[in-house]
């Protein structure tokens, strides 16, 4: 049975849990990460030397890095529709996944840490305001993309990319600052609510 190491509140662990729901893949999950077993434990560092969740153990195969895990699970467990083989379709999925993990993640980080996590180290109002601006700019681009597809981020069909992007939209909704109305993002959220994976691991009250 697939083993997932990581607390269920972590956005990166939730990507993996949602992917398992899409693939109807059973798993055992162990709570690791802040508030639970420490990822600095030697047993954990032996699996992921970065000391971060999620990690999966699939037989004798160990893998860390959430988007790599999503791609592996889709490839290994019949997720061709989630991660198409056709090079251009696949590249479009990768493009949005990579953007989420890099630019979008970077944009929201100070605002999220300051406004939601209330981290004492992230209370500089100028840094929070700049992050809110960057995040809003990124979300406007996403809104335009979703308005153009009228469906999902990579196109007409739900793909792996909608997992990190869907969780990001959920985080946007839960972060308290003055945000513009983004009608296509709102409609996308309604569309995602039809999926059990999003209801369980995305739209579950956690930011
Ligand atoms: N790039 C990594 C980032 C993983 C990451 O930042 N994980 C956080 C939780 S969301 C973590 O492990 N924090 C340390 C901890 O909780 O102890 C991925 O996508 O898997």
Short mmCIF file of N, CA, C and O in Angstrom, two decimals, residues 75-135:
data_model
loop_
_atom_site.label_atom_id
_atom_site.label_comp_id
_atom_site.label_asym_id
_atom_site.label_seq_id
_atom_site.Cartn_x
_atom_site.Cartn_y
_atom_site.Cartn_z
N UNK A 75 1.41 8.70 -13.71
CA UNK A 75 2.08 7.81 -14.67
C UNK A 75 1.99 6.35 -14.24
O UNK A 75 1.80 5.44 -15.05
N UNK A 76 2.09 6.12 -12.95
CA UNK A 76 2.15 4.74 -12.43
C UNK A 76 0.77 4.12 -12.25
O UNK A 76 0.64 2.91 -12.34
N UNK A 77 -0.25 4.96 -12.00
CA UNK A 77 -1.55 4.43 -11.61
C UNK A 77 -2.69 4.87 -12.52
O UNK A 77 -3.77 5.22 -12.05
N UNK A 78 -2.41 4.85 -13.82
CA UNK A 78 -3.51 5.00 -14.79
C UNK A 78 -4.09 6.39 -14.87
O UNK A 78 -5.30 6.55 -15.10
N UNK A 79 -3.26 7.40 -14.71
CA UNK A 79 -3.76 8.77 -14.76
C UNK A 79 -3.48 9.47 -16.08
O UNK A 79 -3.19 10.67 -16.10
N UNK A 80 -3.60 8.75 -17.20
CA UNK A 80 -3.28 9.34 -18.51
C UNK A 80 -4.15 10.57 -18.80
O UNK A 80 -3.70 11.52 -19.45
N UNK A 81 -5.39 10.54 -18.34
CA UNK A 81 -6.27 11.68 -18.60
C UNK A 81 -5.83 12.90 -17.77
O UNK A 81 -6.00 14.04 -18.19
N UNK A 82 -5.27 12.62 -16.60
CA UNK A 82 -4.82 13.73 -15.74
C UNK A 82 -3.51 14.32 -16.23
O UNK A 82 -3.21 15.50 -15.98
N UNK A 83 -2.69 13.48 -16.88
CA UNK A 83 -1.36 13.92 -17.32
C UNK A 83 -1.12 13.36 -18.72
O UNK A 83 -0.50 12.29 -18.88
N UNK A 84 -1.64 14.05 -19.74
CA UNK A 84 -1.64 13.50 -21.09
C UNK A 84 -0.24 13.23 -21.61
O UNK A 84 0.71 13.95 -21.29
N UNK A 85 -0.11 12.22 -22.48
CA UNK A 85 1.19 11.86 -23.05
C UNK A 85 1.57 12.77 -24.22
O UNK A 85 2.75 12.95 -24.49
N UNK A 86 0.58 13.33 -24.89
CA UNK A 86 0.86 14.17 -26.06
C UNK A 86 1.72 15.36 -25.60
O UNK A 86 1.36 16.06 -24.64
N UNK A 87 2.88 15.57 -26.26
CA UNK A 87 3.86 16.53 -25.72
C UNK A 87 3.32 17.94 -25.45
O UNK A 87 3.64 18.54 -24.43
N UNK A 88 2.51 18.47 -26.36
CA UNK A 88 2.04 19.85 -26.14
C UNK A 88 0.98 19.91 -25.04
O UNK A 88 0.96 20.86 -24.27
N UNK A 89 0.15 18.89 -25.00
CA UNK A 89 -0.85 18.87 -23.91
C UNK A 89 -0.14 18.73 -22.56
O UNK A 89 -0.48 19.38 -21.58
N UNK A 90 0.86 17.86 -22.54
CA UNK A 90 1.60 17.65 -21.29
C UNK A 90 2.34 18.93 -20.88
O UNK A 90 2.36 19.32 -19.70
N UNK A 91 2.94 19.60 -21.87
CA UNK A 91 3.69 20.83 -21.56
C UNK A 91 2.78 21.91 -20.97
O UNK A 91 3.18 22.67 -20.08
N UNK A 92 1.53 21.96 -21.45
CA UNK A 92 0.59 22.96 -20.91
C UNK A 92 0.27 22.66 -19.45
O UNK A 92 0.18 23.57 -18.61
N UNK A 93 0.13 21.38 -19.12
CA UNK A 93 -0.11 20.99 -17.72
C UNK A 93 1.11 21.37 -16.88
O UNK A 93 1.00 22.00 -15.82
N UNK A 94 2.30 21.03 -17.39
CA UNK A 94 3.53 21.34 -16.66
C UNK A 94 3.71 22.84 -16.45
O UNK A 94 4.17 23.28 -15.39
N UNK A 95 3.37 23.60 -17.47
CA UNK A 95 3.53 25.06 -17.39
C UNK A 95 2.79 25.62 -16.17
O UNK A 95 3.37 26.36 -15.37
N UNK A 96 1.54 25.22 -16.01
CA UNK A 96 0.76 25.79 -14.89
C UNK A 96 1.20 25.22 -13.55
O UNK A 96 1.19 25.91 -12.53
N UNK A 97 1.62 23.95 -13.55
CA UNK A 97 2.14 23.38 -12.30
C UNK A 97 3.43 24.07 -11.88
O UNK A 97 3.61 24.41 -10.70
N UNK A 98 4.32 24.30 -12.84
CA UNK A 98 5.60 24.93 -12.51
C UNK A 98 5.40 26.38 -12.06
O UNK A 98 6.07 26.86 -11.15
N UNK A 99 4.45 27.04 -12.71
CA UNK A 99 4.15 28.43 -12.33
C UNK A 99 3.61 28.48 -10.89
O UNK A 99 4.00 29.33 -10.09
N UNK A 100 2.78 27.52 -10.54
CA UNK A 100 2.24 27.52 -9.18
C UNK A 100 3.36 27.34 -8.16
O UNK A 100 3.41 28.04 -7.14
N UNK A 101 4.27 26.40 -8.48
CA UNK A 101 5.33 26.08 -7.51
C UNK A 101 6.39 27.17 -7.40
O UNK A 101 7.10 27.24 -6.41
N UNK A 102 6.47 28.01 -8.42
CA UNK A 102 7.53 29.02 -8.42
C UNK A 102 6.93 30.42 -8.22
O UNK A 102 6.84 30.91 -7.09
N UNK A 103 6.50 31.05 -9.28
CA UNK A 103 6.10 32.46 -9.21
C UNK A 103 4.88 32.71 -8.29
O UNK A 103 4.88 33.66 -7.51
N UNK A 104 3.86 31.86 -8.42
CA UNK A 104 2.66 32.11 -7.61
C UNK A 104 2.97 31.91 -6.13
O UNK A 104 2.59 32.73 -5.28
N UNK A 105 3.68 30.84 -5.84
CA UNK A 105 4.06 30.53 -4.46
C UNK A 105 4.88 31.67 -3.84
O UNK A 105 4.66 32.07 -2.69
N UNK A 106 5.80 32.18 -4.64
CA UNK A 106 6.65 33.28 -4.18
C UNK A 106 5.83 34.55 -3.94
O UNK A 106 6.04 35.29 -3.01
N UNK A 107 4.86 34.79 -4.85
CA UNK A 107 4.05 36.01 -4.75
C UNK A 107 3.23 36.04 -3.45
O UNK A 107 3.17 37.05 -2.77
N UNK A 108 2.62 34.92 -3.13
CA UNK A 108 1.71 34.96 -1.98
C UNK A 108 2.41 34.82 -0.63
O UNK A 108 1.84 35.13 0.41
N UNK A 109 3.63 34.35 -0.64
CA UNK A 109 4.26 33.91 0.60
C UNK A 109 4.25 34.95 1.74
O UNK A 109 3.76 34.65 2.84
N UNK A 110 4.73 36.20 1.53
CA UNK A 110 4.71 37.15 2.66
C UNK A 110 3.29 37.46 3.14
O UNK A 110 3.05 37.57 4.35
N UNK A 111 2.34 37.60 2.20
CA UNK A 111 0.96 37.91 2.60
C UNK A 111 0.36 36.75 3.38
O UNK A 111 -0.27 36.93 4.44
N UNK A 112 0.56 35.54 2.90
CA UNK A 112 0.00 34.37 3.57
C UNK A 112 0.60 34.19 4.96
O UNK A 112 -0.12 33.98 5.95
N UNK A 113 1.93 34.31 5.04
CA UNK A 113 2.59 34.14 6.33
C UNK A 113 2.15 35.22 7.32
O UNK A 113 1.96 34.96 8.51
N UNK A 114 1.99 36.44 6.83
CA UNK A 114 1.62 37.55 7.71
C UNK A 114 0.15 37.54 8.10
O UNK A 114 -0.19 37.72 9.27
N UNK A 115 -0.73 37.33 7.12
CA UNK A 115 -2.16 37.52 7.35
C UNK A 115 -2.87 36.26 7.83
O UNK A 115 -3.85 36.33 8.57
N UNK A 116 -2.40 35.10 7.41
CA UNK A 116 -3.08 33.85 7.79
C UNK A 116 -2.31 33.14 8.90
O UNK A 116 -2.86 32.85 9.95
N UNK A 117 -1.03 32.92 8.68
CA UNK A 117 -0.24 32.24 9.72
C UNK A 117 0.10 33.18 10.88
O UNK A 117 0.49 32.72 11.94
N UNK A 118 -0.03 34.48 10.64
CA UNK A 118 0.28 35.50 11.65
C UNK A 118 1.68 35.31 12.24
O UNK A 118 1.90 35.42 13.45
N UNK A 119 2.60 35.03 11.35
CA UNK A 119 3.98 34.82 11.77
C UNK A 119 4.59 36.15 12.22
O UNK A 119 4.55 37.14 11.49
N UNK A 120 5.16 36.20 13.43
CA UNK A 120 5.76 37.46 13.93
C UNK A 120 6.86 37.97 12.99
O UNK A 120 7.09 39.17 12.92
N UNK A 121 7.51 37.07 12.28
CA UNK A 121 8.60 37.48 11.39
C UNK A 121 8.09 38.05 10.06
O UNK A 121 8.89 38.50 9.24
N UNK A 122 6.77 38.04 9.86
CA UNK A 122 6.20 38.49 8.58
C UNK A 122 5.13 39.56 8.81
O UNK A 122 4.04 39.47 8.27
N UNK A 123 5.46 40.56 9.62
CA UNK A 123 4.45 41.58 9.92
C UNK A 123 4.80 42.95 9.34
O UNK A 123 4.18 43.95 9.70
N UNK A 124 5.75 43.03 8.43
CA UNK A 124 6.09 44.31 7.80
C UNK A 124 4.96 44.70 6.84
O UNK A 124 4.74 44.01 5.83
N UNK A 125 4.23 45.79 7.13
CA UNK A 125 3.06 46.14 6.31
C UNK A 125 3.42 46.37 4.84
O UNK A 125 2.64 46.00 3.95
N UNK A 126 4.61 46.95 4.58
CA UNK A 126 4.99 47.20 3.18
C UNK A 126 5.21 45.88 2.44
O UNK A 126 4.81 45.74 1.27
N UNK A 127 5.85 44.94 3.11
CA UNK A 127 6.10 43.63 2.47
C UNK A 127 4.77 42.90 2.22
O UNK A 127 4.58 42.28 1.17
N UNK A 128 3.86 43.01 3.19
CA UNK A 128 2.56 42.35 3.01
C UNK A 128 1.80 43.00 1.85
O UNK A 128 1.23 42.32 0.99
N UNK A 129 1.82 44.33 1.80
CA UNK A 129 1.10 45.04 0.73
C UNK A 129 1.68 44.70 -0.64
O UNK A 129 0.94 44.46 -1.61
N UNK A 130 3.01 44.63 -0.73
CA UNK A 130 3.64 44.29 -2.01
C UNK A 130 3.27 42.88 -2.43
O UNK A 130 3.00 42.60 -3.60
N UNK A 131 3.23 41.98 -1.45
CA UNK A 131 2.86 40.59 -1.74
C UNK A 131 1.40 40.51 -2.20
O UNK A 131 1.08 39.78 -3.15
N UNK A 132 0.51 41.26 -1.55
CA UNK A 132 -0.91 41.27 -1.97
C UNK A 132 -1.02 41.76 -3.42
O UNK A 132 -1.81 41.23 -4.21
N UNK A 133 -0.23 42.79 -3.77
CA UNK A 133 -0.25 43.30 -5.15
C UNK A 133 0.24 42.24 -6.14
O UNK A 133 -0.37 42.02 -7.19
N UNK A 134 1.37 41.62 -5.80
CA UNK A 134 1.93 40.59 -6.70
C UNK A 134 0.94 39.42 -6.88
O UNK A 134 0.74 38.90 -7.97
N UNK A 135 0.36 39.02 -5.75
CA UNK A 135 -0.57 37.89 -5.76
C UNK A 135 -1.80 38.24 -6.61
O UNK A 135 -2.26 37.44 -7.43
#
